[in-house]
CSV table of C-alpha atoms and ligand atoms in Angstrom, one decimal:
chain,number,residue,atom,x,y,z
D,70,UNK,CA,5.0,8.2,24.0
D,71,UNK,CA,2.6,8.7,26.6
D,72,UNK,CA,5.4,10.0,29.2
D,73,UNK,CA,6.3,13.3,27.2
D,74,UNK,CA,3.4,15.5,28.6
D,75,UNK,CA,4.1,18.7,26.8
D,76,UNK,CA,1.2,19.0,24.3
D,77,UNK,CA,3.3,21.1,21.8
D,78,UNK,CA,5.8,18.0,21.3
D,79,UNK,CA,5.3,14.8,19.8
D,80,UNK,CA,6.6,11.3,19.2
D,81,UNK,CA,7.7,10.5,15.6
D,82,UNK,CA,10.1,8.5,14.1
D,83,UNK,CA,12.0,9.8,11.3
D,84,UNK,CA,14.3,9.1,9.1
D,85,UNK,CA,17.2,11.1,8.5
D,86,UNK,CA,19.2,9.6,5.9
D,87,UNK,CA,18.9,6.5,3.5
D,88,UNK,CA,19.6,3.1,4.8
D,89,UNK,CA,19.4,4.5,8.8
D,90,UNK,CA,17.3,3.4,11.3
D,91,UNK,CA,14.6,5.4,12.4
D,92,UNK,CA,15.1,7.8,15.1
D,93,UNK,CA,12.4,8.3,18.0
D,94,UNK,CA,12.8,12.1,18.3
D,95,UNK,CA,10.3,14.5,20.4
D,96,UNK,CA,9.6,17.0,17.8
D,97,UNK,CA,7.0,19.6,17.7
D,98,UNK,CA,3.4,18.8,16.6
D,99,UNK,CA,3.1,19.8,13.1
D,100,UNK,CA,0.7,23.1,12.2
D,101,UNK,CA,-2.2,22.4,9.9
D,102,UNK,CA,-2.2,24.8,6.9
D,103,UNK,CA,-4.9,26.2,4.8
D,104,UNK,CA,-7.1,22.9,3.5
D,105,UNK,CA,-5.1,20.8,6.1
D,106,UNK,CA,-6.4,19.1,9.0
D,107,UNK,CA,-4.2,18.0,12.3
D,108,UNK,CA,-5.2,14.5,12.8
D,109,UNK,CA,-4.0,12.2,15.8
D,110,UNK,CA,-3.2,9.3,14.5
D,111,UNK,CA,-4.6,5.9,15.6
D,112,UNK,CA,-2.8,3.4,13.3
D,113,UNK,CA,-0.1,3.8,10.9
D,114,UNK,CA,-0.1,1.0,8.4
D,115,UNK,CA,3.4,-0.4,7.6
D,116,UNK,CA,4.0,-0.2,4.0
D,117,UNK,CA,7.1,-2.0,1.1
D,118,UNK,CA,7.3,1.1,-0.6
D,119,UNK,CA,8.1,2.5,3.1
D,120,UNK,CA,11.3,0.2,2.9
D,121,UNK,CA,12.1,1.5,-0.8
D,122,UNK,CA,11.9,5.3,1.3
D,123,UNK,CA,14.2,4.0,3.9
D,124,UNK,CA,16.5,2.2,2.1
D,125,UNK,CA,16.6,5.0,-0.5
D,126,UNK,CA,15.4,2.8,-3.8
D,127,UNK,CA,13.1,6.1,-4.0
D,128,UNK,CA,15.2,9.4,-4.1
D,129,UNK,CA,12.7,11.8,-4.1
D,130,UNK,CA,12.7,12.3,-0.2
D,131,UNK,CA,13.7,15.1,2.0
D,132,UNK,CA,15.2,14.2,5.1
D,133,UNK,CA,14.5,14.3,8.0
D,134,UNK,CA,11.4,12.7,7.2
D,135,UNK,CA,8.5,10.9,8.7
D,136,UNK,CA,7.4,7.7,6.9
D,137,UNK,CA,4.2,6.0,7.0
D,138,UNK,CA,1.1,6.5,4.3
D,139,UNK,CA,-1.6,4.5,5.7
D,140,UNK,CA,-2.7,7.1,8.3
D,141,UNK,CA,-6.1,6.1,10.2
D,142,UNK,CA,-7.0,8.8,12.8
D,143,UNK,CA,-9.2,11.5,14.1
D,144,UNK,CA,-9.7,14.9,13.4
D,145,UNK,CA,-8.4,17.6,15.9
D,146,UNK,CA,-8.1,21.0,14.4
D,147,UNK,CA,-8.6,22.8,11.2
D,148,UNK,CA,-11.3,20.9,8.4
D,149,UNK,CA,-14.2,22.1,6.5
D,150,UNK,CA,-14.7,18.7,4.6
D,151,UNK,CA,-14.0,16.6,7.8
D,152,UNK,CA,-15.1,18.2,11.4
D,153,UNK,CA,-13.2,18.0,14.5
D,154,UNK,CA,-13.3,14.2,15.8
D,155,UNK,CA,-14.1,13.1,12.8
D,156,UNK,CA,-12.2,9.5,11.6
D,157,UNK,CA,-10.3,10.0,8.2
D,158,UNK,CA,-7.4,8.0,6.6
D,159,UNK,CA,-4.9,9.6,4.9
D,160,UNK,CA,-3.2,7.3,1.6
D,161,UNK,CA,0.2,7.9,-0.5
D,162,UNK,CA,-1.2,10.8,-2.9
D,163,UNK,CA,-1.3,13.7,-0.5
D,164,UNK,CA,-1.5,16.6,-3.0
D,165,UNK,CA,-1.9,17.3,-6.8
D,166,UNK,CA,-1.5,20.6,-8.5
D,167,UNK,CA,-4.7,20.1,-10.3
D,168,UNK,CA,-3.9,21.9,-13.7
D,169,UNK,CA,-1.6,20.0,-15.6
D,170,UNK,CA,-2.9,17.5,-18.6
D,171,UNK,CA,-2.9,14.4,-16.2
D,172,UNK,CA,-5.0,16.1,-13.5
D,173,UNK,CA,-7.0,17.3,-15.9
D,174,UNK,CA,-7.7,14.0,-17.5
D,175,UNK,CA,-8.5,11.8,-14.5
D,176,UNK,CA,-5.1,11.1,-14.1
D,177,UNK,CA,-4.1,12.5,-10.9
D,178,UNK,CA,-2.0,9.9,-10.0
D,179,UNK,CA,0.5,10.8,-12.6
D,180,UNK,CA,0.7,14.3,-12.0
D,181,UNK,CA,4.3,15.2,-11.6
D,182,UNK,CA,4.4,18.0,-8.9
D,183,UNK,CA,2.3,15.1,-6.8
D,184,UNK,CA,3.4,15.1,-3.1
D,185,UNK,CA,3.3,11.6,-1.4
D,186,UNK,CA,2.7,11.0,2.2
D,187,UNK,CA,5.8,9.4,4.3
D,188,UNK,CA,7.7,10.4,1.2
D,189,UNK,CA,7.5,13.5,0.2
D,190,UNK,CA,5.4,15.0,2.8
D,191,UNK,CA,6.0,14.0,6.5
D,192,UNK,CA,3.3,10.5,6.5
D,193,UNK,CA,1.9,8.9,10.0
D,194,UNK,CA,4.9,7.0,12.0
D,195,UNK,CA,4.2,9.8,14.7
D,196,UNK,CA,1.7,10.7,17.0
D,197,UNK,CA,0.2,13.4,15.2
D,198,UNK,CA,0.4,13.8,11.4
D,199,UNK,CA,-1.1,17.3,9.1
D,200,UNK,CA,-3.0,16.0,5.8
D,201,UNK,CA,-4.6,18.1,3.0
D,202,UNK,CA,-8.5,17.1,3.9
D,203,UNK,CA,-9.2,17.0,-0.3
D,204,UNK,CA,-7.1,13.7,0.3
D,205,UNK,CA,-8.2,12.1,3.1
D,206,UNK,CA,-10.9,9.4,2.7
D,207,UNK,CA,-14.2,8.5,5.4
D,208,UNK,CA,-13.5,5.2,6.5
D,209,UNK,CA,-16.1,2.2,6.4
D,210,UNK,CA,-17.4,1.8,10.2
D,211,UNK,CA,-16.9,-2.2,10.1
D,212,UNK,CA,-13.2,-1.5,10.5
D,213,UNK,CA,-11.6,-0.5,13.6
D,214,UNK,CA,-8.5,1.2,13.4
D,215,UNK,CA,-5.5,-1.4,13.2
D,216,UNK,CA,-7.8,-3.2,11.0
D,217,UNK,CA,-8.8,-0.2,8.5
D,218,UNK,CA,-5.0,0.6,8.2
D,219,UNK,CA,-3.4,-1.8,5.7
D,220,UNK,CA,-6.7,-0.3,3.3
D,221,UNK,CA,-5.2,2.5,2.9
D,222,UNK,CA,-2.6,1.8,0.2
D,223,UNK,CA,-2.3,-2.2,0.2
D,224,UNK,CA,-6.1,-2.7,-0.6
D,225,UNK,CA,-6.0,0.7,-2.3
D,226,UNK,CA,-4.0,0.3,-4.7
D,227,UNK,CA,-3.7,-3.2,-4.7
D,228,UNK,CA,-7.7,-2.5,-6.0
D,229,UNK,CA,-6.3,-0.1,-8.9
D,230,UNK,CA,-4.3,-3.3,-10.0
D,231,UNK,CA,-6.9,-5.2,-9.6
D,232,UNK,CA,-9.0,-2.7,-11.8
D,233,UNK,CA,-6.6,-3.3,-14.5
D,234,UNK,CA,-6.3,-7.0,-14.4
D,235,UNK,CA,-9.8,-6.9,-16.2
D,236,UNK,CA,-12.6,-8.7,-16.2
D,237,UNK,CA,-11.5,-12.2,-16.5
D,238,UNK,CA,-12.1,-15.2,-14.2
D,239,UNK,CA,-8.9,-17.0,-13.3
D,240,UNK,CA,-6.7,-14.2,-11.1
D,241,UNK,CA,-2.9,-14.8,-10.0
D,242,UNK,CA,-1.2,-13.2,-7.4
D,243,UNK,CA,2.3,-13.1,-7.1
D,244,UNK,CA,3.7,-11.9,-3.9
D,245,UNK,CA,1.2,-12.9,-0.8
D,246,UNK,CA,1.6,-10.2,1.1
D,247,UNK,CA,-0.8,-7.0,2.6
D,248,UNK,CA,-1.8,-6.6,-0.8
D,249,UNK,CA,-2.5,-9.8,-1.9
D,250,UNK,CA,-4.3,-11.0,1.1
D,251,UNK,CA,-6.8,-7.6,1.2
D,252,UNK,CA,-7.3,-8.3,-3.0
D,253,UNK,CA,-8.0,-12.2,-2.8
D,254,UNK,CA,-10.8,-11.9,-0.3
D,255,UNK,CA,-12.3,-9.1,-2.7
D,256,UNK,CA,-11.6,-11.2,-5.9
D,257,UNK,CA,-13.4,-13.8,-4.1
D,258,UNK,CA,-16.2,-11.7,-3.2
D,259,UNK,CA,-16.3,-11.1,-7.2
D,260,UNK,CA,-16.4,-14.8,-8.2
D,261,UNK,CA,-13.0,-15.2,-9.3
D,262,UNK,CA,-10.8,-17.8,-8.9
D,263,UNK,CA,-7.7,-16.9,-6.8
D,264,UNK,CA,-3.8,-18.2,-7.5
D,265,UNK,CA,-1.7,-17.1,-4.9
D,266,UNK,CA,2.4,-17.5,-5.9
D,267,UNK,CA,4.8,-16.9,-2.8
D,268,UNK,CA,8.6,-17.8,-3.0
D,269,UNK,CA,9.5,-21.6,-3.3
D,270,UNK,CA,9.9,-22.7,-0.4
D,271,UNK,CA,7.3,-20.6,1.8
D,272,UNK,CA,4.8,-22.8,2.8
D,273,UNK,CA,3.9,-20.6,6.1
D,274,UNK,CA,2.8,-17.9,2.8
D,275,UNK,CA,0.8,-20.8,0.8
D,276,UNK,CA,-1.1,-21.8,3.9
D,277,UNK,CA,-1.9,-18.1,4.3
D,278,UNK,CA,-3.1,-17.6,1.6
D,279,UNK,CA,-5.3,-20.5,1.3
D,280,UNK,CA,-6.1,-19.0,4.7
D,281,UNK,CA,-7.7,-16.0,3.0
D,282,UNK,CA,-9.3,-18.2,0.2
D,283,UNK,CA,-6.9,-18.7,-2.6
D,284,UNK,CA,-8.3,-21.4,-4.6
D,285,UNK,CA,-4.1,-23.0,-5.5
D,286,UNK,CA,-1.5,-21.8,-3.8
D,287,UNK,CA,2.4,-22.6,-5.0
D,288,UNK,CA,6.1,-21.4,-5.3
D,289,UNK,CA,6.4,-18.6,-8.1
D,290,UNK,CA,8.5,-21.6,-10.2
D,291,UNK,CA,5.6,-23.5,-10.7
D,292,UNK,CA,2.3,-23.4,-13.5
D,293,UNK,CA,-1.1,-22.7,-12.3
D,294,UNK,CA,-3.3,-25.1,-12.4
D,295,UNK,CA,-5.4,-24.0,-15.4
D,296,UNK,CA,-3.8,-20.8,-17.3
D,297,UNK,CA,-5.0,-17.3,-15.8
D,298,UNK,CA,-6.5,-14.2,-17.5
D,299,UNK,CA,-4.6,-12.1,-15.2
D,300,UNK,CA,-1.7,-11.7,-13.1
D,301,UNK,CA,-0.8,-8.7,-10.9
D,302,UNK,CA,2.8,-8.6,-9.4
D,303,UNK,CA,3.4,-7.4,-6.0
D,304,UNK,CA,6.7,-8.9,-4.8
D,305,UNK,CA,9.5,-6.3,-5.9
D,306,UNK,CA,11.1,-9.1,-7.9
D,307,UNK,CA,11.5,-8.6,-11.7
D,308,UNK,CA,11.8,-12.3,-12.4
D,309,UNK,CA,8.5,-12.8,-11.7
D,310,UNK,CA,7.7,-11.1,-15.3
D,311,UNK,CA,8.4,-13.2,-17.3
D,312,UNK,CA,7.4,-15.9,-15.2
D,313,UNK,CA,3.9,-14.7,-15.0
D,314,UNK,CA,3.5,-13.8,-18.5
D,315,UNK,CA,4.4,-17.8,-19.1
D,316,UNK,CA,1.3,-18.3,-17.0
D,317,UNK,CA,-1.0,-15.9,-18.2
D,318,UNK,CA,-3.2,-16.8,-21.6
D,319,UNK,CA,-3.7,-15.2,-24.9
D,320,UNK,CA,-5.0,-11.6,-24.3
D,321,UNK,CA,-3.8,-11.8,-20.2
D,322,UNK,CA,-2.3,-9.3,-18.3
D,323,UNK,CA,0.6,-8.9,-16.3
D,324,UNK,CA,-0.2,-6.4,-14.1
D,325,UNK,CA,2.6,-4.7,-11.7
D,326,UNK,CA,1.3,-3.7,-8.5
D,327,UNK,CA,4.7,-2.1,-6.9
D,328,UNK,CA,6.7,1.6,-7.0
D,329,UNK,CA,9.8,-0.3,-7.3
D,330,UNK,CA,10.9,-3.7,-8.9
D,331,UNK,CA,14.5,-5.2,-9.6
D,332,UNK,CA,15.4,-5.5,-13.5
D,333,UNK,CA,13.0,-7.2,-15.5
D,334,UNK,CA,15.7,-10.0,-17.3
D,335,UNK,CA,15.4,-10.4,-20.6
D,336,UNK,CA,12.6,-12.4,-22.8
D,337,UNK,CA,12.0,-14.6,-25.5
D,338,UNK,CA,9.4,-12.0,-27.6
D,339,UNK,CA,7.1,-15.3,-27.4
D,340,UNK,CA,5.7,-14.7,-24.1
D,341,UNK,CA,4.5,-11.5,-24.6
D,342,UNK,CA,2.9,-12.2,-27.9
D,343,UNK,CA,-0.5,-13.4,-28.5
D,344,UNK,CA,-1.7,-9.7,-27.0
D,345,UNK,CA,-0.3,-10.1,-24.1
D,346,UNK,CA,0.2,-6.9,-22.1
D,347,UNK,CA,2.7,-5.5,-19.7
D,348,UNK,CA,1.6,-2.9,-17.4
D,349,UNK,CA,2.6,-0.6,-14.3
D,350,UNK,CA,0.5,0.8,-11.7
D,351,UNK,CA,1.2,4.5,-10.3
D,352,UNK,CA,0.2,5.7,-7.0
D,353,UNK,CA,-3.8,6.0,-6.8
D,354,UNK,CA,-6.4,8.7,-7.6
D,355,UNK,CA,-8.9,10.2,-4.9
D,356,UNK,CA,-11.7,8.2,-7.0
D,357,UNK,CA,-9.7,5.2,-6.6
D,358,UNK,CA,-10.0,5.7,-3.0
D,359,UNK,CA,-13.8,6.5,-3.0
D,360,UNK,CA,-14.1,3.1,-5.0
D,361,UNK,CA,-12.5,1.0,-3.0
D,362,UNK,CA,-14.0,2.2,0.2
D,363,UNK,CA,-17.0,1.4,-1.1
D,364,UNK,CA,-16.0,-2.0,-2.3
D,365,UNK,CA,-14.5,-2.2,1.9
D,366,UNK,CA,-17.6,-0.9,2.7
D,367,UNK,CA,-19.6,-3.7,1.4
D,368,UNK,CA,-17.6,-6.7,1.3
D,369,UNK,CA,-16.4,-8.1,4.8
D,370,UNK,CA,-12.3,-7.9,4.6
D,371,UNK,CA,-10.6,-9.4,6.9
D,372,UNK,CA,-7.4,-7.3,7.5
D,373,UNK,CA,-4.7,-9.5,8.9
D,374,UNK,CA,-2.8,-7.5,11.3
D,375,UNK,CA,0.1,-7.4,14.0
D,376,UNK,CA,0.4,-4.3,15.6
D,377,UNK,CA,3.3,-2.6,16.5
D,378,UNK,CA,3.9,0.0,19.4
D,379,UNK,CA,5.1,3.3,17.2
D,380,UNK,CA,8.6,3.5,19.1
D,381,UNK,CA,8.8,-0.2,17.6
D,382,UNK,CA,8.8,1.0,13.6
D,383,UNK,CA,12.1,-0.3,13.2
D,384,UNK,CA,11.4,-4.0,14.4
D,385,UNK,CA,8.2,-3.4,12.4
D,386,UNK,CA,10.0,-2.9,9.0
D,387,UNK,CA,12.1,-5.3,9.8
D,388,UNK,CA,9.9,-8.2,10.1
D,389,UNK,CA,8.5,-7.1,6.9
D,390,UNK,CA,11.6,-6.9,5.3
D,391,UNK,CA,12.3,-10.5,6.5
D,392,UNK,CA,9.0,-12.0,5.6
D,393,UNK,CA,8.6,-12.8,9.1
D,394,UNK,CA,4.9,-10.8,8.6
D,395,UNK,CA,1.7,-12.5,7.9
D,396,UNK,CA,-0.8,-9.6,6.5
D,397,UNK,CA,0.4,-6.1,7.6
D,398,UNK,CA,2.4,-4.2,10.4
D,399,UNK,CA,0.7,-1.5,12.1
D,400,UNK,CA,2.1,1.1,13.8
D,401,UNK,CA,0.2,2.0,17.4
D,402,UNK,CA,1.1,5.5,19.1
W,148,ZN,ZN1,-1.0,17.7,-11.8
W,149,ZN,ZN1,2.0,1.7,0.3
């Protein structure tokens, strides 16, 4: 907030508690560490898994806490990877020990001493955030801030599901959200043929997703069109298992792109056989990062945004918590 003028003090909105709002508090700027960088932030993408942190679905957090993972802003003090003014974006996976057998194995993202930005480590709904520079990411110049934002974790890892939907043609989406809309212009991009799924009755989502060039769009109760290879799962809804499985083909793959999901109900066995598979997607690695800013890099996204004024976080969660949110929130200090 622009009227507090002491330069040691910042705006930032933390949580102190599960299932609280927010509180704007002036709180002093955070001191980088060795390997850290002081960044001010620019944008601060509005994340689901920041509602699971607020509403307390994850437990892992310490409180008070600062949410917010898809940090977009410049460097001001400390770096050896990233100089002073340098853009960087900062995602969930904020620090691994490096050692153990999943870091060790390309695996990073599994590593359980991992720290998580807005979760585990204070994230971006403040003016200034701290980041370990190892794993902060450059950011493809096409983008300006608000825009680069939602990349950071909804077309991050929303890619890392997307690597793991496989090769085939015919793609469904269930759950058109930041995710979805970043993924189905890339799946496009690739060739594929895009089936967006939103809840019944939303037809403000199906047109949206058309929007972003979903070949079919439809309520999540409904069969595609022509049965899909693939299906990746971003609405928090455990229904939608077996539901997608019913739509996916011999050999497809459900893949689920979200940190938490309501109970999966039961199954007839039926719907999973014919090698069908089940799977889960974990946080991201650095390379998963470098991969998909390369992929940003290349193919013109168009993020759809509405941004937020940082002492606004709780309307911001809000609306997505309401569906009332076409693309992504983004949080404006
Ligand atoms: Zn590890
Ligand atoms: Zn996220």
């Amino acid at each position: 907030m622009k009227t507090w003028s002491d330069p040691d003090l910042m705006l930032a909105m933390r949580l102190h508690a599960p299932g609280e709002a927010l509180r704007a508090e002036r709180v002093p700027v955070p001191r980088p560490g060795p390997g850290q960088v002081l960044i001010k932030v620019a944008a601060c993408g509005v994340c689901r898994t920041d509602l699971h942190v607020v509403d307390g679905d994850l437990t892992e957090g310490r409180y008070p806490l600062v949410p917010g993972h898809e940090i977009v802003g410049r460097v001001v003090a400390g770096g050896a990877r990233f100089p002073g003014g340098a853009r960087v974006g900062v995602p969930w996976l904020g620090w691994t020990c490096g050692t153990c057998e999943y870091c060790a194995s390309a695996r990073e993202n599994l590593c359980a001493e991992a720290r998580f930005t807005g979760y585990t480590l204070d994230g971006g709904y403040a003016e200034y955030a701290v980041a370990d520079e190892r794993f902060c990411f450059g950011l493809p110049e096409r983008y300006g801030d608000v825009e680069a934002a939602p990349l950071l974790c909804a077309g991050l890892i929303g890619y890392r599901s997307y690597a793991f939907a496989g090769e085939g043609r015919a793609l469904g989406l269930y759950g058109f959200g930041a995710a979805a809309h970043i993924l189905a212009q890339v799946a496009k991009a690739h060739g594929k043929k895009v089936f967006a799924f939103t809840r019944p009755e939303d037809r403000k989502g199906m047109e949206f997703a058309l929007r972003c060039g979903a070949d079919w769009a439809g309520g999540s109760d409904q069969a595609p069109p022509e049965p899909l290879d693939a299906a990746i799962i971003f609405a928090p809804a455990g229904a939608l298992v077996p539901q997608a499985l019913a739509a996916v083909k011999k050999g497809g793959r459900v893949v689920c792109g979200g940190i938490h999901m309501s109970d999966i109900p039961a199954f007839a066995y039926a719907l999973l056989w014919g090698e069908r598979r089940v799977q889960s997607v974990a946080n991201l690695t650095r390379a998963d990062g470098e991969a998909f800013m390369r992929v940003a890099a290349e193919t013109p996204i168009r993020t759809q945004t509405k941004a937020f004024p940082l002492e606004e976080a709780n309307e911001a969660l809000a609306a997505l918590r309401e569906g009332r949110l076409e693309g992504a929130a983004v949080l404006v200090p």
